[in-house]
């Protein structure tokens, strides 16, 4: 393991869209959540069912970060609208936006971003390309890592491809 890069570690910021009512240590989920689909809803519902006494808090990657990762036509929906839709779900207790350069993806940066929240766990889908980095980050925070099942064939990219081909 290498030493954390101090430039990366301080490069991400968090802006609350809606705060959870509970002061309990939350379970955190992060992602683009660009076009909400059944895979997202099933995943977030599964996270809620795993430890229903803990608040579920979602970190939405801001528009600049999503555009940097997925290209100039993404995100389809702006970050405040994505946050609003997520906050409306029964299984979600709070939503925040994650801002910073798209190139900042290291576990150290996410650990420093999430440290003030005192998280209980970080949940992510099986097959996530950043699984090992997420595990290292939550280990550094003394939290649990929850690798949850993914709904196969249900992703934002798949939904956009189906929509494009039907037009």
Coordinates of C-alpha atoms in Angstrom, one line a residue:
X1 CA 0.0 0.0 0.0
X2 CA 1.4 3.4 -0.9
X3 CA 1.1 6.5 1.2
X4 CA -2.0 8.7 0.5
X5 CA -1.4 11.5 -2.0
X6 CA -2.3 14.7 0.0
X7 CA -3.4 16.5 -3.2
X8 CA -5.8 13.7 -4.0
X9 CA -7.0 13.3 -0.4
X10 CA -8.2 16.9 -0.1
X11 CA -9.5 17.3 -3.7
X12 CA -13.1 16.1 -3.1
X13 CA -15.8 18.1 -1.3
X14 CA -19.2 17.3 -0.1
X15 CA -22.4 19.4 -0.3
X16 CA -25.5 18.3 1.4
X17 CA -28.8 18.2 -0.6
X18 CA -30.8 16.6 2.2
X19 CA -29.4 15.6 5.6
X20 CA -30.6 12.5 7.4
X21 CA -32.7 13.0 10.5
X22 CA -30.7 10.4 12.4
X23 CA -27.3 11.0 13.9
X24 CA -26.4 7.3 13.7
X25 CA -23.4 6.3 11.7
X26 CA -24.7 6.0 8.1
X27 CA -24.4 3.4 5.4
X28 CA -23.0 5.3 2.4
X29 CA -23.5 4.6 -1.3
X30 CA -21.8 6.7 -4.0
X31 CA -22.3 6.9 -7.8
X32 CA -23.6 8.9 -10.7
X33 CA -27.2 7.8 -10.5
X34 CA -27.7 9.5 -13.8
X35 CA -31.0 8.0 -15.0
X36 CA -32.6 6.2 -12.1
X37 CA -33.7 2.7 -13.0
X38 CA -34.9 -0.5 -11.3
X39 CA -31.4 -1.7 -10.7
X40 CA -30.7 1.4 -8.6
X41 CA -34.0 1.0 -6.7
X42 CA -33.4 -2.7 -5.9
X43 CA -29.8 -2.0 -4.8
X44 CA -30.8 0.9 -2.5
X45 CA -33.7 -1.1 -1.1
X46 CA -31.3 -4.1 -0.4
X47 CA -28.9 -1.8 1.4
X48 CA -31.8 -0.5 3.6
X49 CA -33.0 -4.0 4.4
X50 CA -29.5 -5.2 5.4
X51 CA -29.4 -2.8 8.5
X52 CA -32.7 -1.0 8.7
X53 CA -31.7 0.9 11.9
X54 CA -29.0 2.7 10.1
X55 CA -29.5 5.8 7.8
X56 CA -28.8 5.3 4.1
X57 CA -27.0 8.2 2.6
X58 CA -26.2 8.6 -1.1
X59 CA -23.3 10.6 -2.5
X60 CA -24.1 11.7 -6.1
X61 CA -21.1 12.5 -8.2
X62 CA -21.4 16.1 -9.6
X63 CA -21.9 16.9 -13.3
X64 CA -18.2 17.6 -14.0
X65 CA -17.1 14.3 -12.6
X66 CA -19.7 12.3 -14.5
X67 CA -18.9 14.1 -17.7
X68 CA -15.2 13.4 -17.2
X69 CA -15.8 9.7 -16.8
X70 CA -18.7 9.0 -19.2
X71 CA -18.2 11.6 -21.9
X72 CA -19.7 15.0 -23.1
X73 CA -23.3 13.7 -23.4
X74 CA -23.5 12.7 -19.7
X75 CA -24.9 13.2 -17.3
X76 CA -28.4 13.2 -18.8
X77 CA -29.8 14.8 -15.7
X78 CA -28.1 17.5 -13.6
X79 CA -26.8 16.7 -10.2
X80 CA -29.5 18.6 -8.2
X81 CA -32.2 16.8 -10.1
X82 CA -30.5 13.4 -9.5
X83 CA -30.2 14.3 -5.8
X84 CA -33.8 15.3 -5.6
X85 CA -35.1 12.0 -7.2
X86 CA -32.9 10.0 -4.8
X87 CA -34.0 12.0 -1.8
X88 CA -37.6 11.1 -2.7
X89 CA -37.0 7.4 -2.3
X90 CA -38.3 5.8 0.9
X91 CA -35.1 3.8 1.3
X92 CA -32.8 6.9 1.2
X93 CA -32.3 9.1 4.3
X94 CA -29.9 11.7 3.0
X95 CA -28.2 12.8 -0.2
X96 CA -25.0 14.8 -0.9
X97 CA -23.1 15.9 -4.0
X98 CA -19.5 15.0 -4.5
X99 CA -17.4 17.6 -6.3
X100 CA -13.8 17.7 -7.5
X101 CA -11.8 17.0 -10.6
X102 CA -12.8 13.9 -12.5
X103 CA -9.3 12.6 -12.3
X104 CA -9.5 12.2 -8.5
X105 CA -10.7 8.7 -7.9
X106 CA -8.3 7.3 -5.3
X107 CA -9.5 5.6 -2.2
X108 CA -7.6 8.1 -0.1
X109 CA -9.7 11.0 -1.4
X110 CA -13.0 9.2 -0.7
X111 CA -11.8 8.1 2.7
X112 CA -11.1 11.7 3.6
X113 CA -14.4 12.9 2.2
X114 CA -16.3 10.3 4.2
X115 CA -14.3 10.5 7.4
X116 CA -16.3 13.3 9.0
X117 CA -19.5 11.3 8.5
X118 CA -18.3 8.5 10.8
X119 CA -19.7 5.9 8.4
X120 CA -20.8 2.4 9.5
X121 CA -20.4 0.9 6.0
X122 CA -19.9 1.7 2.3
X123 CA -22.2 -0.3 0.0
X124 CA -21.4 -1.0 -3.6
X125 CA -22.5 -3.5 -6.3
X126 CA -20.7 -6.8 -7.0
X127 CA -18.5 -6.4 -10.0
X128 CA -17.8 -2.7 -9.2
X129 CA -14.4 -1.9 -11.0
X130 CA -13.3 0.0 -7.9
X131 CA -14.1 -2.8 -5.4
X132 CA -10.5 -3.2 -4.0
X133 CA -10.0 0.5 -3.6
X134 CA -13.4 0.8 -1.8
X135 CA -12.4 -2.0 0.6
X136 CA -9.1 -0.3 1.4
X137 CA -10.9 3.0 2.0
X138 CA -13.5 1.7 4.3
X139 CA -10.8 -0.4 6.1
X140 CA -8.9 2.9 6.7
X141 CA -12.1 4.3 8.2
X142 CA -12.8 1.3 10.4
X143 CA -16.1 0.7 8.6
X144 CA -17.6 -2.3 6.8
X145 CA -17.7 -2.9 3.1
X146 CA -20.9 -4.3 1.7
X147 CA -20.7 -5.8 -1.7
X148 CA -24.4 -6.1 -2.8
X149 CA -25.9 -8.0 -5.7
X150 CA -26.4 -6.1 -9.0
X151 CA -29.5 -6.4 -11.1
X152 CA -28.0 -7.9 -14.3
X153 CA -28.8 -6.1 -17.5
X154 CA -30.0 -3.0 -15.7
X155 CA -27.7 -0.1 -15.9
X156 CA -27.9 3.5 -17.1
X157 CA -25.9 2.8 -20.2
X158 CA -28.2 -0.2 -21.1
X159 CA -31.3 2.0 -20.5
X160 CA -29.9 4.7 -22.7
X161 CA -29.0 2.2 -25.4
X162 CA -32.5 0.8 -25.4
X163 CA -34.0 4.3 -25.5
X164 CA -31.7 5.4 -28.4
X165 CA -32.5 2.3 -30.4
X166 CA -36.3 2.7 -30.0
X167 CA -36.3 6.3 -31.3

